[in-house]
Amino acid sequence: MGNACGVDFGTSNSTMGWVRPGQQTMLVLEEGKPTLPSVVFFNADDDEVSYGRAALADYLAGYEGRLMRSLKSLLGTSLMDGQTEVAGRSLSFRMLLAQFIGELKRRGEQAAGRSFDSVVLGRPVHFIDDDAVADKAGEDTLAEIARSVGFRHIAFQYEPIAAAFDYESQIDREELVLIADIGGGTSDFSLVRLSPGRAMKPERRDDILATAGVHIGGTDFDKYLSLAAVMPLLGYGTQLLSGVEVPSSYYFNLATWHTINLAYTRKMTAQLAELVRDAKEQDKMQRLQALIEDRAGHWLAMQVEEAKIGLSSEDSVVLDLDRLSPPAALDVPRQLFGRAISHLVDDVGNTVTGMLADAGVRQEQIDTIFFTGGSSGVGLLRERIGAVVPSARKVEGDLFGSIGAGLALDAVRKFA
């Protein structure tokens, strides 16, 4: 048990847990917090690498360099075997993930005052939807990376199951629970029988009635909010003099966290210069051109992400886009956000409905919905899931810590 931990490598945030009698499970990773944002910044000015909040701060401070975020989204895709240019040299995406996970391990061990050689890694129900080969490749790649940074014994657990184990430690009776884990990259669900007595069992397979997942998460909500609200200011949906619509690839790259850097390639820059000359609305295209020349794509994505968070509780927010040229202040109503993500919300709701049907469980049999994951705070999504099982009690867990805590509990079972 002493050398076994749980690691939740997340699309947006990562955590590390270690079970110790009478002490907090979650290890402190940065600035007194148990979360480390899954961000790496290569500072070209100082030739240094920073992680987490420090990486975001360095980027926003204006240092020259390369920001990488949402690296987990690469697992299982063909991009995983590719490379990117960092500070004038090629660096493989595998190496980038290994750098971050190695730093996560180092910080966790420093906080614990000991090394860890055994780990239960969280994984989504599907790294890639409807592709078993790619899904297995995602898990295998993550295992190889974990082994390369010093973990000798590696096991996996579905993230919603891990969240279920954390919730189980807080209840005093048996419940049939729908776990809704809405993270940065995926929405994962499990239907599990939980109780204090069942928690003592070394094998829980019989308690898991069903699992399901879909590759939709917080970064997708960011993407479609950006396309609906912000990208039209930069020419999205406008036309060239020929009557052809401006190619959407620039906007989709800028609106998607892990492809933002693709907008900065020399080829894209040259193509964009030609499009500006041929655009009907040159002012908007010049605004896009200036944004890309300033490499401010991640800054823009951060503003959209903040707007998304604000719209989870407010009827409208104001986006202060002061780095655009010219600057803009954009009023974004919640209704616009709802329309932008409605197709995603429907897909998530249908995933839950399908899981219950596959398990042969009626909605009235479910006692509790346990929400976890940073994106479970999106009101429209929570309402849609709640409508599938309207009689169930709604419980909110630690949005960022439940999975890591559950993985640490599972590490005790697997490696004790």
CSV table of C-alpha atoms in Angstrom, one decimal:
chain,number,residue,atom,x,y,z
A,1,MET,CA,0.0,0.0,0.0
A,2,GLY,CA,2.8,2.4,0.8
A,3,ASN,CA,4.2,2.5,-2.7
A,4,ALA,CA,0.8,2.5,-4.5
A,5,CYS,CA,-1.0,5.6,-5.7
A,6,GLY,CA,-3.8,6.7,-8.0
A,7,VAL,CA,-3.2,9.1,-10.9
A,8,ASP,CA,-5.9,10.9,-12.7
A,9,PHE,CA,-4.2,12.3,-15.8
A,10,GLY,CA,-7.0,14.6,-17.1
A,11,THR,CA,-7.6,16.6,-20.2
A,12,SER,CA,-7.7,19.9,-18.3
A,13,ASN,CA,-6.5,19.0,-14.7
A,14,SER,CA,-4.5,16.2,-13.2
A,15,THR,CA,-4.4,14.8,-9.6
A,16,MET,CA,-2.6,12.2,-7.6
A,17,GLY,CA,-4.0,10.3,-4.6
A,18,TRP,CA,-2.4,8.2,-1.8
A,19,VAL,CA,-4.4,6.5,1.0
A,20,ARG,CA,-2.9,7.2,4.5
A,21,PRO,CA,-4.7,6.6,7.8
A,22,GLY,CA,-6.0,9.9,9.2
A,23,GLN,CA,-4.7,12.1,6.4
A,24,GLN,CA,-6.0,13.7,3.2
A,25,THR,CA,-5.9,11.3,0.3
A,26,MET,CA,-5.1,14.0,-2.4
A,27,LEU,CA,-1.5,15.1,-2.6
A,28,VAL,CA,-0.6,18.8,-3.0
A,29,LEU,CA,0.8,19.4,-6.5
A,30,GLU,CA,0.9,23.2,-7.0
A,31,GLU,CA,0.4,26.3,-4.9
A,32,GLY,CA,-1.1,24.3,-2.0
A,33,LYS,CA,-3.7,22.8,-4.3
A,34,PRO,CA,-4.3,19.1,-5.3
A,35,THR,CA,-4.8,19.9,-8.9
A,36,LEU,CA,-2.1,20.5,-11.6
A,37,PRO,CA,-3.6,21.9,-14.8
A,38,SER,CA,-2.5,19.7,-17.6
A,39,VAL,CA,-0.5,22.4,-19.3
A,40,VAL,CA,3.2,22.6,-20.5
A,41,PHE,CA,4.9,25.8,-21.6
A,42,PHE,CA,8.2,25.8,-23.3
A,43,ASN,CA,9.7,29.3,-22.5
A,44,ALA,CA,12.0,30.2,-25.4
A,45,ASP,CA,13.2,33.4,-23.7
A,46,ASP,CA,14.6,31.6,-20.6
A,47,ASP,CA,15.0,28.1,-22.2
A,48,GLU,CA,12.9,26.6,-19.4
A,49,VAL,CA,9.8,24.4,-19.1
A,50,SER,CA,7.0,25.2,-16.8
A,51,TYR,CA,3.9,23.3,-15.8
A,52,GLY,CA,0.3,23.8,-14.6
A,53,ARG,CA,-0.6,27.3,-13.3
A,54,ALA,CA,2.9,28.5,-13.7
A,55,ALA,CA,2.8,27.5,-17.4
A,56,LEU,CA,-0.4,29.5,-18.0
A,57,ALA,CA,1.1,32.5,-16.1
A,58,ASP,CA,4.3,32.4,-18.2
A,59,TYR,CA,2.2,32.3,-21.4
A,60,LEU,CA,-0.1,35.1,-20.3
A,61,ALA,CA,2.9,37.2,-19.2
A,62,GLY,CA,4.0,37.3,-22.8
A,63,TYR,CA,7.1,35.2,-22.8
A,64,GLU,CA,8.0,33.8,-26.2
A,65,GLY,CA,7.4,30.1,-26.4
A,66,ARG,CA,5.0,27.2,-27.0
A,67,LEU,CA,2.0,26.3,-24.9
A,68,MET,CA,0.6,22.8,-24.9
A,69,ARG,CA,-2.7,21.8,-23.4
A,70,SER,CA,-5.3,19.0,-23.6
A,71,LEU,CA,-2.5,16.5,-24.4
A,72,LYS,CA,-4.7,13.6,-23.2
A,73,SER,CA,-6.9,14.2,-26.2
A,74,LEU,CA,-4.1,12.8,-28.4
A,75,LEU,CA,-4.2,9.3,-26.9
A,76,GLY,CA,-5.6,6.8,-29.3
A,77,THR,CA,-5.3,9.2,-32.3
A,78,SER,CA,-2.9,9.1,-35.2
A,79,LEU,CA,-1.4,12.4,-33.9
A,80,MET,CA,0.1,10.5,-31.0
A,81,ASP,CA,2.9,9.1,-33.2
A,82,GLY,CA,3.6,12.6,-34.6
A,83,GLN,CA,6.0,15.4,-33.7
A,84,THR,CA,5.7,19.1,-33.1
A,85,GLU,CA,8.3,21.9,-33.3
A,86,VAL,CA,9.4,23.3,-29.9
A,87,ALA,CA,12.1,25.9,-29.6
A,88,GLY,CA,13.4,25.1,-33.1
A,89,ARG,CA,13.6,21.3,-32.5
A,90,SER,CA,11.2,18.4,-33.1
A,91,LEU,CA,9.7,16.8,-30.1
A,92,SER,CA,7.4,13.8,-30.2
A,93,PHE,CA,4.0,14.0,-28.6
A,94,ARG,CA,4.9,10.8,-26.7
A,95,MET,CA,7.8,12.7,-25.2
A,96,LEU,CA,5.6,15.6,-24.3
A,97,LEU,CA,3.1,13.4,-22.4
A,98,ALA,CA,6.0,11.7,-20.7
A,99,GLN,CA,7.4,15.0,-19.6
A,100,PHE,CA,4.1,16.1,-18.0
A,101,ILE,CA,3.3,12.7,-16.4
A,102,GLY,CA,6.9,12.5,-15.1
A,103,GLU,CA,6.5,16.0,-13.5
A,104,LEU,CA,3.2,14.9,-12.0
A,105,LYS,CA,4.9,11.9,-10.5
A,106,ARG,CA,7.8,13.9,-9.2
A,107,ARG,CA,5.5,16.4,-7.5
A,108,GLY,CA,3.4,13.7,-5.9
A,109,GLU,CA,6.4,11.9,-4.6
A,110,GLN,CA,7.8,15.2,-3.2
A,111,ALA,CA,4.5,15.9,-1.4
A,112,ALA,CA,4.3,12.3,0.0
A,113,GLY,CA,7.9,12.2,1.0
A,114,ARG,CA,8.4,8.8,-0.7
A,115,SER,CA,8.6,7.2,-4.2
A,116,PHE,CA,5.7,5.3,-5.9
A,117,ASP,CA,6.3,2.2,-8.0
A,118,SER,CA,2.7,1.0,-8.3
A,119,VAL,CA,-0.1,3.0,-9.8
A,120,VAL,CA,-3.8,2.8,-10.8
A,121,LEU,CA,-4.3,5.1,-13.8
A,122,GLY,CA,-7.7,6.5,-14.6
A,123,ARG,CA,-9.0,6.1,-18.1
A,124,PRO,CA,-12.2,7.2,-19.9
A,125,VAL,CA,-14.6,4.5,-20.9
A,126,HIS,CA,-13.6,5.2,-24.4
A,127,PHE,CA,-10.4,7.0,-25.5
A,128,ILE,CA,-11.9,6.9,-29.0
A,129,ASP,CA,-15.5,6.3,-29.7
A,130,ASP,CA,-16.5,3.2,-31.8
A,131,ASP,CA,-13.0,2.1,-32.5
A,132,ALA,CA,-11.8,-0.8,-30.2
A,133,VAL,CA,-8.3,-0.9,-31.8
A,134,ALA,CA,-7.7,2.8,-31.3
A,135,ASP,CA,-9.1,2.7,-27.8
A,136,LYS,CA,-6.7,-0.1,-26.8
A,137,ALA,CA,-3.8,1.8,-28.4
A,138,GLY,CA,-4.7,4.8,-26.2
A,139,GLU,CA,-4.5,2.6,-23.0
A,140,ASP,CA,-1.3,0.9,-24.2
A,141,THR,CA,0.4,4.2,-25.0
A,142,LEU,CA,-0.5,5.6,-21.6
A,143,ALA,CA,0.9,2.4,-19.9
A,144,GLU,CA,4.1,2.7,-21.9
A,145,ILE,CA,4.5,6.4,-20.9
A,146,ALA,CA,3.8,5.6,-17.2
A,147,ARG,CA,6.4,2.8,-17.3
A,148,SER,CA,9.0,5.2,-18.9
A,149,VAL,CA,8.7,7.6,-16.0
A,150,GLY,CA,9.3,5.0,-13.4
A,151,PHE,CA,6.1,3.2,-12.5
A,152,ARG,CA,6.8,-0.6,-12.4
A,153,HIS,CA,3.3,-2.0,-11.7
A,154,ILE,CA,0.5,-0.4,-13.6
A,155,ALA,CA,-3.3,-1.0,-13.5
A,156,PHE,CA,-6.2,0.9,-15.0
A,157,GLN,CA,-9.7,1.8,-13.8
A,158,TYR,CA,-12.5,3.5,-15.6
A,159,GLU,CA,-12.8,7.1,-14.3
A,160,PRO,CA,-16.5,6.9,-13.4
A,161,ILE,CA,-15.9,3.7,-11.4
A,162,ALA,CA,-13.1,5.4,-9.5
A,163,ALA,CA,-15.5,8.3,-8.7
A,164,ALA,CA,-18.0,5.6,-7.5
A,165,PHE,CA,-15.5,4.3,-5.0
A,166,ASP,CA,-14.9,7.8,-3.7
A,167,TYR,CA,-18.7,8.3,-3.2
A,168,GLU,CA,-19.0,4.9,-1.6
A,169,SER,CA,-16.7,6.0,1.2
A,170,GLN,CA,-19.3,8.6,2.2
A,171,ILE,CA,-22.5,6.6,2.4
A,172,ASP,CA,-24.0,4.4,5.1
A,173,ARG,CA,-26.5,2.3,3.2
A,174,GLU,CA,-26.8,0.5,-0.1
A,175,GLU,CA,-27.5,2.6,-3.2
A,176,LEU,CA,-27.8,2.1,-6.9
A,177,VAL,CA,-25.9,5.0,-8.3
A,178,LEU,CA,-25.5,6.6,-11.7
A,179,ILE,CA,-22.0,8.1,-11.8
A,180,ALA,CA,-21.8,11.1,-14.2
A,181,ASP,CA,-18.2,12.1,-14.8
A,182,ILE,CA,-18.1,15.0,-17.2
A,183,GLY,CA,-14.4,15.9,-17.8
A,184,GLY,CA,-12.5,18.1,-20.2
A,185,GLY,CA,-12.4,15.5,-23.0
A,186,THR,CA,-15.1,12.8,-22.3
A,187,SER,CA,-18.4,12.2,-20.6
A,188,ASP,CA,-18.3,8.9,-18.8
A,189,PHE,CA,-21.0,7.0,-16.9
A,190,SER,CA,-21.3,4.0,-14.7
A,191,LEU,CA,-24.2,2.3,-13.0
A,192,VAL,CA,-22.9,0.7,-9.8
A,193,ARG,CA,-24.3,-0.9,-6.6
A,194,LEU,CA,-22.5,0.7,-3.7
A,195,SER,CA,-22.6,0.1,0.1
A,196,PRO,CA,-20.2,0.1,3.1
A,197,GLY,CA,-20.2,-3.7,3.0
A,198,ARG,CA,-19.5,-4.0,-0.7
A,199,ALA,CA,-16.6,-1.6,-0.3
A,200,MET,CA,-14.7,-4.4,1.6
A,201,LYS,CA,-14.9,-6.8,-1.4
A,202,PRO,CA,-11.6,-7.2,-3.3
A,203,GLU,CA,-13.4,-7.8,-6.6
A,204,ARG,CA,-16.2,-5.4,-7.6
A,205,ARG,CA,-17.0,-6.7,-11.1
A,206,ASP,CA,-20.5,-8.0,-10.1
A,207,ASP,CA,-21.4,-4.6,-8.6
A,208,ILE,CA,-20.9,-2.8,-11.9
A,209,LEU,CA,-24.1,-3.1,-13.9
A,210,ALA,CA,-23.1,-1.0,-16.9
A,211,THR,CA,-20.6,1.6,-18.2
A,212,ALA,CA,-20.8,4.0,-21.2
A,213,GLY,CA,-19.0,7.0,-22.5
A,214,VAL,CA,-18.8,9.5,-25.3
A,215,HIS,CA,-15.9,11.6,-26.5
A,216,ILE,CA,-17.6,14.9,-25.5
A,217,GLY,CA,-16.4,17.1,-22.7
A,218,GLY,CA,-15.6,20.6,-21.5
A,219,THR,CA,-13.2,21.4,-24.4
A,220,ASP,CA,-16.0,20.6,-26.8
A,221,PHE,CA,-18.3,23.0,-25.1
A,222,ASP,CA,-15.5,25.6,-25.4
A,223,LYS,CA,-15.1,24.8,-29.0
A,224,TYR,CA,-18.7,25.3,-30.0
A,225,LEU,CA,-19.2,28.4,-27.8
A,226,SER,CA,-16.1,29.9,-29.5
A,227,LEU,CA,-17.4,29.1,-33.0
A,228,ALA,CA,-20.8,30.5,-32.2
A,229,ALA,CA,-19.8,33.6,-30.3
A,230,VAL,CA,-16.2,34.6,-31.1
A,231,MET,CA,-15.1,33.3,-34.4
A,232,PRO,CA,-17.6,35.3,-36.5
A,233,LEU,CA,-15.7,38.4,-35.3
A,234,LEU,CA,-12.6,36.9,-37.1
A,235,GLY,CA,-14.4,36.1,-40.3
A,236,TYR,CA,-15.9,32.7,-39.6
A,237,GLY,CA,-18.9,32.2,-42.0
A,238,THR,CA,-17.9,35.1,-44.3
A,239,GLN,CA,-17.1,34.8,-48.0
A,240,LEU,CA,-14.3,35.5,-50.4
A,241,LEU,CA,-14.8,37.8,-53.4
A,242,SER,CA,-15.5,34.6,-55.5
A,243,GLY,CA,-18.5,33.8,-53.3
A,244,VAL,CA,-16.8,30.8,-51.7
A,245,GLU,CA,-16.9,30.7,-47.9
A,246,VAL,CA,-13.7,31.3,-46.1
A,247,PRO,CA,-12.2,27.9,-45.1
A,248,SER,CA,-13.3,26.8,-41.7
A,249,SER,CA,-10.1,25.0,-40.8
A,250,TYR,CA,-8.5,28.1,-39.3
A,251,TYR,CA,-11.4,28.6,-36.9
A,252,PHE,CA,-11.8,24.9,-35.9
A,253,ASN,CA,-8.1,24.8,-35.2
A,254,LEU,CA,-8.2,27.9,-33.0
A,255,ALA,CA,-11.4,26.7,-31.2
A,256,THR,CA,-9.9,23.3,-30.3
A,257,TRP,CA,-7.4,23.3,-27.5
A,258,HIS,CA,-5.0,20.6,-28.8
A,259,THR,CA,-5.0,21.9,-32.4
A,260,ILE,CA,-4.4,25.6,-31.7
A,261,ASN,CA,-0.7,25.4,-32.6
A,262,LEU,CA,-1.6,24.1,-36.1
A,263,ALA,CA,-2.8,27.6,-36.9
A,264,TYR,CA,0.7,28.9,-36.5
A,265,THR,CA,2.5,26.9,-39.3
A,266,ARG,CA,4.2,28.7,-42.1
A,267,LYS,CA,1.9,27.1,-44.6
A,268,MET,CA,-1.2,28.3,-42.8
A,269,THR,CA,0.2,31.8,-42.4
A,270,ALA,CA,1.0,32.0,-46.2
A,271,GLN,CA,-2.5,30.8,-47.1
A,272,LEU,CA,-4.1,33.2,-44.7
A,273,ALA,CA,-2.3,36.2,-46.3
A,274,GLU,CA,-3.9,35.2,-49.7
A,275,LEU,CA,-7.3,34.8,-48.1
A,276,VAL,CA,-7.1,38.3,-46.5
A,277,ARG,CA,-6.5,39.9,-49.9
A,278,ASP,CA,-9.5,38.0,-51.4
A,279,ALA,CA,-11.9,38.5,-48.5
A,280,LYS,CA,-15.2,40.4,-48.8
A,281,GLU,CA,-14.9,41.5,-45.1
A,282,GLN,CA,-11.2,42.2,-44.9
A,283,ASP,CA,-11.4,43.8,-41.5
A,284,LYS,CA,-12.5,40.6,-39.9
A,285,MET,CA,-9.9,38.6,-41.7
A,286,GLN,CA,-7.2,41.1,-40.7
A,287,ARG,CA,-8.3,40.6,-37.1
A,288,LEU,CA,-7.8,36.9,-37.5
A,289,GLN,CA,-4.4,37.5,-39.2
A,290,ALA,CA,-3.2,39.7,-36.3
A,291,LEU,CA,-4.4,37.2,-33.7
A,292,ILE,CA,-2.4,34.4,-35.4
A,293,GLU,CA,0.7,36.6,-35.8
A,294,ASP,CA,0.5,37.4,-32.1
A,295,ARG,CA,0.1,33.7,-31.3
A,296,ALA,CA,-2.8,34.6,-29.1
A,297,GLY,CA,-4.9,31.5,-29.8
A,298,HIS,CA,-4.5,30.0,-26.3
A,299,TRP,CA,-5.3,33.4,-24.8
A,300,LEU,CA,-8.6,33.5,-26.8
A,301,ALA,CA,-9.4,29.9,-25.8
A,302,MET,CA,-8.9,30.9,-22.1
A,303,GLN,CA,-11.4,33.8,-22.4
A,304,VAL,CA,-14.0,31.4,-24.0
A,305,GLU,CA,-13.4,28.9,-21.2
A,306,GLU,CA,-14.0,31.6,-18.6
A,307,ALA,CA,-17.2,32.6,-20.4
A,308,LYS,CA,-18.4,29.0,-20.3
A,309,ILE,CA,-17.7,28.7,-16.6
A,310,GLY,CA,-19.6,32.0,-16.0
A,311,LEU,CA,-22.6,30.9,-18.0
A,312,SER,CA,-23.0,27.9,-15.8
A,313,SER,CA,-24.4,30.3,-13.1
A,314,GLU,CA,-25.1,33.6,-14.9
A,315,ASP,CA,-27.6,34.6,-17.6
A,316,SER,CA,-25.0,36.3,-19.6
A,317,VAL,CA,-21.3,37.2,-19.5
A,318,VAL,CA,-19.1,39.9,-21.1
A,319,LEU,CA,-16.1,38.7,-23.0
A,320,ASP,CA,-13.4,41.3,-22.8
A,321,LEU,CA,-11.3,40.6,-26.0
A,322,ASP,CA,-8.8,43.3,-25.4
A,323,ARG,CA,-6.0,41.6,-27.4
A,324,LEU,CA,-8.0,41.6,-30.6
A,325,SER,CA,-7.1,44.3,-33.1
A,326,PRO,CA,-9.3,46.3,-32.7
A,327,PRO,CA,-10.4,45.2,-29.2
A,328,ALA,CA,-13.9,44.0,-28.7
A,329,ALA,CA,-16.3,43.5,-25.7
A,330,LEU,CA,-18.7,40.8,-26.5
A,331,ASP,CA,-22.0,40.1,-24.6
A,332,VAL,CA,-22.7,36.4,-24.6
A,333,PRO,CA,-26.1,35.2,-23.3
A,334,ARG,CA,-26.7,31.8,-21.9
A,335,GLN,CA,-29.3,31.1,-24.6
A,336,LEU,CA,-26.5,31.3,-27.3
A,337,PHE,CA,-24.4,28.9,-25.3
A,338,GLY,CA,-27.3,26.5,-25.0
A,339,ARG,CA,-27.9,26.6,-28.8
A,340,ALA,CA,-24.2,26.1,-29.5
A,341,ILE,CA,-23.9,22.9,-27.4
A,342,SER,CA,-27.4,21.5,-27.7
A,343,HIS,CA,-26.3,18.7,-30.1
A,344,LEU,CA,-23.6,17.7,-27.7
A,345,VAL,CA,-25.9,17.7,-24.7
A,346,ASP,CA,-28.4,15.5,-26.7
A,347,ASP,CA,-25.6,13.0,-27.5
A,348,VAL,CA,-24.7,12.8,-23.8
A,349,GLY,CA,-28.3,12.4,-22.7
A,350,ASN,CA,-28.8,9.6,-25.3
A,351,THR,CA,-25.7,7.9,-24.1
A,352,VAL,CA,-27.1,7.7,-20.5
A,353,THR,CA,-30.5,6.5,-21.9
A,354,GLY,CA,-28.8,3.8,-23.9
A,355,MET,CA,-26.8,2.6,-21.0
A,356,LEU,CA,-29.9,2.2,-18.8
A,357,ALA,CA,-31.6,0.3,-21.6
A,358,ASP,CA,-28.6,-2.0,-22.1
A,359,ALA,CA,-28.5,-2.7,-18.4
A,360,GLY,CA,-32.2,-3.4,-18.2
A,361,VAL,CA,-32.6,-0.9,-15.4
A,362,ARG,CA,-35.7,1.4,-15.1
A,363,GLN,CA,-35.0,5.0,-14.2
A,364,GLU,CA,-37.1,4.8,-11.0
A,365,GLN,CA,-34.7,2.1,-9.7
A,366,ILE,CA,-31.8,4.5,-9.5
A,367,ASP,CA,-31.3,6.1,-6.1
A,368,THR,CA,-28.7,8.8,-6.8
A,369,ILE,CA,-26.9,10.6,-9.6
A,370,PHE,CA,-23.3,11.5,-8.5
A,371,PHE,CA,-21.9,14.3,-10.5
A,372,THR,CA,-18.1,14.8,-10.8
A,373,GLY,CA,-15.7,16.2,-13.3
A,374,GLY,CA,-15.1,19.9,-13.9
A,375,SER,CA,-17.6,20.2,-16.7
A,376,SER,CA,-20.5,18.7,-14.8
A,377,GLY,CA,-21.2,22.2,-13.6
A,378,VAL,CA,-22.7,23.1,-17.0
A,379,GLY,CA,-26.3,23.6,-16.1
A,380,LEU,CA,-27.9,22.5,-19.4
A,381,LEU,CA,-26.0,19.3,-19.4
A,382,ARG,CA,-26.8,18.5,-15.7
A,383,GLU,CA,-30.5,19.2,-16.5
A,384,ARG,CA,-30.4,16.8,-19.5
A,385,ILE,CA,-28.9,14.0,-17.5
A,386,GLY,CA,-31.3,14.7,-14.6
A,387,ALA,CA,-34.2,14.4,-16.9
A,388,VAL,CA,-33.3,10.8,-17.8
A,389,VAL,CA,-33.6,9.8,-14.1
A,390,PRO,CA,-35.9,12.5,-12.6
A,391,SER,CA,-36.6,10.7,-9.3
A,392,ALA,CA,-33.0,10.2,-8.4
A,393,ARG,CA,-31.3,12.3,-5.7
A,394,LYS,CA,-28.6,14.6,-7.1
A,395,VAL,CA,-25.3,14.7,-5.3
A,396,GLU,CA,-22.2,16.7,-6.3
A,397,GLY,CA,-18.8,15.3,-5.5
A,398,ASP,CA,-15.4,16.9,-5.5
A,399,LEU,CA,-15.5,18.0,-9.1
A,400,PHE,CA,-11.7,17.7,-9.5
A,401,GLY,CA,-10.7,15.3,-6.8
A,402,SER,CA,-13.3,12.4,-6.7
A,403,ILE,CA,-11.6,10.4,-9.4
A,404,GLY,CA,-8.1,10.7,-8.0
A,405,ALA,CA,-9.4,9.8,-4.5
A,406,GLY,CA,-11.2,6.7,-5.9
A,407,LEU,CA,-8.1,5.6,-7.9
A,408,ALA,CA,-6.1,5.8,-4.7
A,409,LEU,CA,-8.6,3.6,-2.9
A,410,ASP,CA,-8.5,1.1,-5.8
A,411,ALA,CA,-4.7,1.1,-5.6
A,412,VAL,CA,-5.0,-0.2,-2.0
A,413,ARG,CA,-7.2,-3.0,-3.2
A,414,LYS,CA,-5.0,-3.9,-6.2
A,415,PHE,CA,-1.6,-3.6,-4.7
A,416,ALA,CA,-1.9,-4.0,-0.9
